[in-house]
Amino acid sequence: MELDDELRKLFGDDRLDVRVRPEADRVIVTGARRIRRRRAGVVFGGGMLSVATMLVAGTAFGVSGDAPHQVPVAAADSSGPTTTTTPPPAAITTTAAAPVTTVESTAPTTARLSTSTPKPTTTTSTPTSSKASVLALGPTTVLGLRLGMTTDEAMATGLIKLNPMAPTAAGCVGYDWAGGAGTQPLALIFSPKYGLVRIGGRGDAATPEGIHDGSSAADVRVAYPFQTTPHSDNGDWVAPVPGNPNAHYWIIFSGSVVSDVRLELAVQDCDP
């Protein structure tokens, strides 16, 4: 019982009394309001921070093209706490490209040796004129002269002149090239019946087949393998004119080389 008495005496001591300030109730109420305002501010600030975070995340996802579906934020009830749902951050995936190693393999090359016997070939060359610039001899004309034209027509060209030799028994008259252009006299022969029957004596002319003064006999036979009746026994060559059945070429040789090529009417009355 002594312990109880001592305790009562201790608690009954006036020195343990806590004096209450006259404005204690106002101070307590004011403090409680302050604490409440702080809590409301923290909740509001947290909500605003969550909204800002969602806006930033939505902008980032919108730029990258992988924006998730946004969850609408419900309006905060003034009578209860505010709950904000924040989407989880997007996972960042890093893909490391595997190194590519290229190995170049050089395969040994084995050369195969083959032995073949070439077949003999035969080449036939077409004779061509070696002159830099030649006149076309045939198949119907040479310069402005044409087989069958009259003497007056030929003289009008200014290309020919009369040879002083007398006419033949058939009345055939010989002419030369004017201006010394010809290589032989009597290069042109006119018949009173057939007109111009022969055009020759031009060293600067060649046939379309490439035969001219200086061509070989072999070239002539390649160009004109067939001939008609020769005009003499001197080895001349009389060949049909390709493209003109009314004419032929009378080709004169000096040895085995052509010395003159003449374009003639096949039918005429003048001596060859």
Short mmCIF file of C-alpha atoms in Angstrom, two decimals:
data_model
loop_
_atom_site.label_atom_id
_atom_site.label_comp_id
_atom_site.label_asym_id
_atom_site.label_seq_id
_atom_site.Cartn_x
_atom_site.Cartn_y
_atom_site.Cartn_z
CA MET A 1 0.00 0.00 0.00
CA GLU A 2 2.91 2.25 0.49
CA LEU A 3 3.57 2.16 -3.24
CA ASP A 4 0.04 3.31 -3.99
CA ASP A 5 0.30 6.10 -1.55
CA GLU A 6 3.53 7.24 -3.02
CA LEU A 7 2.10 7.24 -6.52
CA ARG A 8 -0.94 9.21 -5.54
CA LYS A 9 1.22 11.69 -3.74
CA LEU A 10 3.48 11.96 -6.80
CA PHE A 11 0.66 12.48 -9.28
CA GLY A 12 -1.07 14.86 -6.98
CA ASP A 13 1.93 17.17 -6.87
CA ASP A 14 1.05 20.57 -8.40
CA ARG A 15 4.36 20.71 -10.13
CA LEU A 16 3.19 18.07 -12.63
CA ASP A 17 0.23 20.14 -13.77
CA VAL A 18 0.40 21.39 -17.41
CA ARG A 19 -1.03 24.78 -17.71
CA VAL A 20 -3.17 25.32 -20.81
CA ARG A 21 -2.61 28.49 -22.75
CA PRO A 22 -5.71 30.61 -23.21
CA GLU A 23 -5.46 30.36 -27.05
CA ALA A 24 -4.52 26.67 -27.08
CA ASP A 25 -7.71 25.59 -28.85
CA ARG A 26 -7.18 28.16 -31.65
CA VAL A 27 -3.58 27.06 -32.09
CA ILE A 28 -4.57 23.40 -32.32
CA VAL A 29 -7.30 24.10 -34.88
CA THR A 30 -4.96 26.28 -36.94
CA GLY A 31 -2.27 23.55 -36.94
CA ALA A 32 -4.75 20.92 -37.98
CA ARG A 33 -5.89 23.08 -40.90
CA ARG A 34 -2.28 23.67 -41.93
CA ILE A 35 -1.58 19.94 -41.94
CA ARG A 36 -4.72 19.32 -44.00
CA ARG A 37 -3.70 21.96 -46.57
CA ARG A 38 -0.25 20.41 -46.89
CA ARG A 39 -1.72 16.96 -47.50
CA ALA A 40 -4.12 18.38 -50.14
CA GLY A 41 -1.22 20.18 -51.82
CA VAL A 42 0.84 17.00 -51.92
CA VAL A 43 -2.06 15.06 -53.44
CA PHE A 44 -2.74 17.81 -56.02
CA GLY A 45 0.93 18.12 -56.90
CA GLY A 46 1.23 14.37 -57.33
CA GLY A 47 -1.77 14.38 -59.63
CA MET A 48 -0.38 17.22 -61.73
CA LEU A 49 2.99 15.46 -61.94
CA SER A 50 1.28 12.28 -63.13
CA VAL A 51 -0.63 14.22 -65.80
CA ALA A 52 2.56 15.93 -66.96
CA THR A 53 4.34 12.58 -67.11
CA MET A 54 1.56 11.11 -69.26
CA LEU A 55 1.67 14.09 -71.64
CA VAL A 56 5.43 13.79 -72.07
CA ALA A 57 5.20 10.03 -72.57
CA GLY A 58 2.39 10.47 -75.11
CA THR A 59 4.41 13.02 -77.06
CA ALA A 60 7.42 10.72 -77.11
CA PHE A 61 5.35 7.76 -78.26
CA GLY A 62 3.66 9.94 -80.90
CA VAL A 63 7.06 10.87 -82.38
CA SER A 64 8.33 7.31 -82.43
CA GLY A 65 5.10 5.99 -83.91
CA ASP A 66 4.53 3.51 -81.06
CA ALA A 67 2.19 5.55 -78.82
CA PRO A 68 0.10 3.30 -76.53
CA HIS A 69 -3.61 3.85 -75.92
CA GLN A 70 -4.07 6.64 -73.38
CA VAL A 71 -6.30 5.96 -70.41
CA PRO A 72 -8.53 8.96 -69.71
CA VAL A 73 -7.97 10.47 -66.28
CA ALA A 74 -11.16 10.77 -64.30
CA ALA A 75 -11.92 14.09 -62.71
CA ALA A 76 -10.81 14.14 -59.06
CA ASP A 77 -13.65 13.98 -56.60
CA SER A 78 -13.49 16.80 -54.14
CA SER A 79 -14.70 14.50 -51.43
CA GLY A 80 -12.20 11.69 -51.93
CA PRO A 81 -8.59 10.99 -52.92
CA THR A 82 -7.47 11.20 -56.54
CA THR A 83 -6.12 8.07 -58.23
CA THR A 84 -3.97 8.49 -61.37
CA THR A 85 -2.96 5.60 -63.67
CA THR A 86 0.44 6.08 -65.32
CA PRO A 87 1.28 3.80 -68.29
CA PRO A 88 4.49 1.86 -67.87
CA PRO A 89 7.48 3.22 -69.78
CA ALA A 90 8.04 1.77 -73.20
CA ALA A 91 10.68 -0.88 -73.35
CA ILE A 92 13.74 0.06 -75.38
CA THR A 93 15.04 -2.81 -77.45
CA THR A 94 18.55 -2.70 -78.81
CA THR A 95 19.39 -5.05 -81.63
CA ALA A 96 23.04 -5.64 -82.27
CA ALA A 97 23.87 -6.38 -85.87
CA ALA A 98 25.86 -9.54 -86.21
CA PRO A 99 29.20 -9.01 -87.98
CA VAL A 100 29.29 -10.32 -91.49
CA THR A 101 32.42 -12.03 -92.58
CA THR A 102 33.04 -12.45 -96.31
CA VAL A 103 35.44 -15.13 -97.36
CA GLU A 104 36.71 -14.94 -100.90
CA SER A 105 37.63 -18.24 -102.28
CA THR A 106 39.91 -18.28 -105.27
CA ALA A 107 39.42 -21.50 -107.16
CA PRO A 108 42.45 -22.73 -109.03
CA THR A 109 42.13 -22.34 -112.75
CA THR A 110 43.13 -25.24 -114.88
CA ALA A 111 43.94 -24.41 -118.45
CA ARG A 112 42.98 -27.07 -120.95
CA LEU A 113 45.15 -27.45 -123.94
CA SER A 114 43.36 -28.54 -127.06
CA THR A 115 44.92 -29.48 -130.29
CA SER A 116 42.88 -28.89 -133.42
CA THR A 117 43.75 -28.92 -137.04
CA PRO A 118 42.48 -25.80 -138.82
CA LYS A 119 40.45 -26.44 -141.89
CA PRO A 120 41.80 -24.89 -145.07
CA THR A 121 39.75 -21.97 -146.29
CA THR A 122 39.50 -20.47 -149.71
CA THR A 123 39.10 -16.72 -150.00
CA THR A 124 37.93 -15.15 -153.19
CA SER A 125 38.67 -11.46 -153.44
CA THR A 126 36.59 -9.09 -155.52
CA PRO A 127 38.78 -6.77 -157.58
CA THR A 128 38.48 -3.14 -156.66
CA SER A 129 39.88 0.00 -158.14
CA SER A 130 43.07 1.29 -156.56
CA LYS A 131 42.47 4.82 -157.85
CA ALA A 132 41.54 7.45 -155.27
CA SER A 133 38.92 9.00 -157.55
CA VAL A 134 37.56 7.25 -160.64
CA LEU A 135 34.87 7.82 -163.21
CA ALA A 136 32.06 5.31 -163.51
CA LEU A 137 32.46 3.39 -166.75
CA GLY A 138 28.97 2.03 -167.44
CA PRO A 139 26.65 0.41 -167.39
CA THR A 140 25.13 2.96 -169.85
CA THR A 141 27.01 6.27 -169.49
CA VAL A 142 30.44 7.80 -168.88
CA LEU A 143 30.32 11.34 -167.52
CA GLY A 144 27.72 13.10 -169.72
CA LEU A 145 28.03 10.69 -172.64
CA ARG A 146 25.48 7.94 -173.27
CA LEU A 147 25.56 5.03 -175.67
CA GLY A 148 23.26 5.69 -178.66
CA MET A 149 23.31 9.51 -178.41
CA THR A 150 23.86 11.50 -181.62
CA THR A 151 27.00 13.39 -182.55
CA ASP A 152 25.32 16.75 -182.02
CA GLU A 153 24.17 15.73 -178.54
CA ALA A 154 27.66 14.56 -177.63
CA MET A 155 29.34 17.68 -178.99
CA ALA A 156 26.93 19.84 -176.95
CA THR A 157 28.44 18.44 -173.73
CA GLY A 158 31.83 19.96 -174.58
CA LEU A 159 33.55 16.70 -173.61
CA ILE A 160 34.70 15.55 -177.06
CA LYS A 161 36.39 16.84 -180.20
CA LEU A 162 36.55 15.53 -183.77
CA ASN A 163 39.50 13.31 -184.69
CA PRO A 164 41.03 14.25 -188.10
CA MET A 165 40.98 10.62 -189.32
CA ALA A 166 38.62 10.05 -192.23
CA PRO A 167 35.37 8.14 -191.67
CA THR A 168 35.20 4.40 -192.35
CA ALA A 169 33.40 2.81 -195.25
CA ALA A 170 30.31 2.45 -193.06
CA GLY A 171 30.43 6.15 -192.23
CA CYS A 172 31.65 5.69 -188.66
CA VAL A 173 33.49 8.74 -187.32
CA GLY A 174 36.07 8.82 -184.55
CA TYR A 175 36.32 11.45 -181.77
CA ASP A 176 38.79 12.18 -178.97
CA TRP A 177 38.30 13.47 -175.43
CA ALA A 178 38.59 17.25 -175.28
CA GLY A 179 41.27 18.93 -173.19
CA GLY A 180 43.69 16.00 -173.39
CA ALA A 181 41.63 13.94 -170.93
CA GLY A 182 41.90 10.75 -173.00
CA THR A 183 44.74 8.26 -173.08
CA GLN A 184 44.15 7.03 -176.66
CA PRO A 185 42.97 8.52 -179.94
CA LEU A 186 39.67 7.51 -181.50
CA ALA A 187 38.35 6.76 -178.02
CA LEU A 188 34.77 7.50 -179.11
CA ILE A 189 33.10 6.10 -182.24
CA PHE A 190 29.83 7.33 -183.74
CA SER A 191 27.70 5.37 -186.23
CA PRO A 192 25.37 7.23 -188.60
CA LYS A 193 22.76 4.56 -187.81
CA TYR A 194 23.29 3.72 -184.09
CA GLY A 195 24.81 6.92 -182.77
CA LEU A 196 27.54 6.64 -180.11
CA VAL A 197 28.63 3.01 -180.18
CA ARG A 198 31.95 3.10 -178.24
CA ILE A 199 33.25 4.98 -175.15
CA GLY A 200 36.81 4.27 -174.03
CA GLY A 201 40.27 5.76 -173.69
CA ARG A 202 39.83 6.96 -170.08
CA GLY A 203 42.63 5.95 -167.72
CA ASP A 204 40.76 7.46 -164.76
CA ALA A 205 37.59 5.37 -165.24
CA ALA A 206 36.59 1.99 -163.83
CA THR A 207 33.67 -0.36 -164.23
CA PRO A 208 31.22 -0.86 -161.35
CA GLU A 209 32.91 -4.23 -160.81
CA GLY A 210 36.27 -2.50 -160.22
CA ILE A 211 38.11 -3.15 -163.51
CA HIS A 212 40.26 -0.29 -164.83
CA ASP A 213 43.58 0.38 -166.53
CA GLY A 214 46.21 -1.57 -164.61
CA SER A 215 43.95 -4.40 -163.43
CA SER A 216 45.33 -7.91 -163.86
CA ALA A 217 43.97 -10.54 -166.17
CA ALA A 218 43.08 -12.63 -163.13
CA ASP A 219 40.97 -9.77 -161.74
CA VAL A 220 39.15 -9.47 -165.05
CA ARG A 221 38.27 -13.15 -165.07
CA VAL A 222 36.99 -12.94 -161.49
CA ALA A 223 34.81 -9.91 -162.30
CA TYR A 224 33.64 -11.25 -165.67
CA PRO A 225 34.00 -15.04 -165.75
CA PHE A 226 32.08 -15.32 -169.04
CA GLN A 227 32.79 -13.56 -172.32
CA THR A 228 31.28 -13.25 -175.77
CA THR A 229 33.16 -13.56 -179.08
CA PRO A 230 36.53 -11.73 -178.89
CA HIS A 231 37.15 -8.89 -181.30
CA SER A 232 40.73 -9.93 -182.14
CA ASP A 233 43.36 -12.56 -181.60
CA ASN A 234 45.38 -10.44 -179.19
CA GLY A 235 43.88 -11.97 -176.03
CA ASP A 236 41.27 -9.25 -175.49
CA TRP A 237 38.24 -10.01 -173.32
CA VAL A 238 34.68 -9.15 -174.34
CA ALA A 239 32.22 -9.53 -171.50
CA PRO A 240 28.51 -8.75 -170.99
CA VAL A 241 27.75 -5.59 -168.99
CA PRO A 242 25.81 -6.34 -165.78
CA GLY A 243 22.64 -4.25 -165.81
CA ASN A 244 22.77 -3.42 -169.51
CA PRO A 245 21.99 -6.31 -171.88
CA ASN A 246 22.49 -4.03 -174.91
CA ALA A 247 26.17 -3.43 -174.22
CA HIS A 248 29.45 -5.21 -173.46
CA TYR A 249 32.93 -4.37 -172.20
CA TRP A 250 35.81 -4.67 -174.63
CA ILE A 251 38.88 -5.06 -172.40
CA ILE A 252 42.29 -4.63 -174.02
CA PHE A 253 45.43 -6.14 -172.48
CA SER A 254 49.07 -5.22 -172.71
CA GLY A 255 50.70 -8.43 -171.62
CA SER A 256 48.71 -9.56 -168.58
CA VAL A 257 47.63 -6.04 -167.53
CA VAL A 258 44.59 -4.07 -168.69
CA SER A 259 45.52 -1.12 -170.94
CA ASP A 260 42.03 0.07 -171.89
CA VAL A 261 38.40 -0.66 -171.02
CA ARG A 262 35.73 0.25 -173.57
CA LEU A 263 31.96 0.39 -173.21
CA GLU A 264 30.32 -0.61 -176.53
CA LEU A 265 26.91 -1.28 -177.98
CA ALA A 266 26.47 -5.00 -178.50
CA VAL A 267 24.81 -4.41 -181.89
CA GLN A 268 26.58 -1.91 -184.17
CA ASP A 269 27.93 -1.48 -187.72
CA CYS A 270 31.35 0.04 -186.97
CA ASP A 271 34.56 -1.99 -187.01
CA PRO A 272 35.70 -3.00 -183.53
#
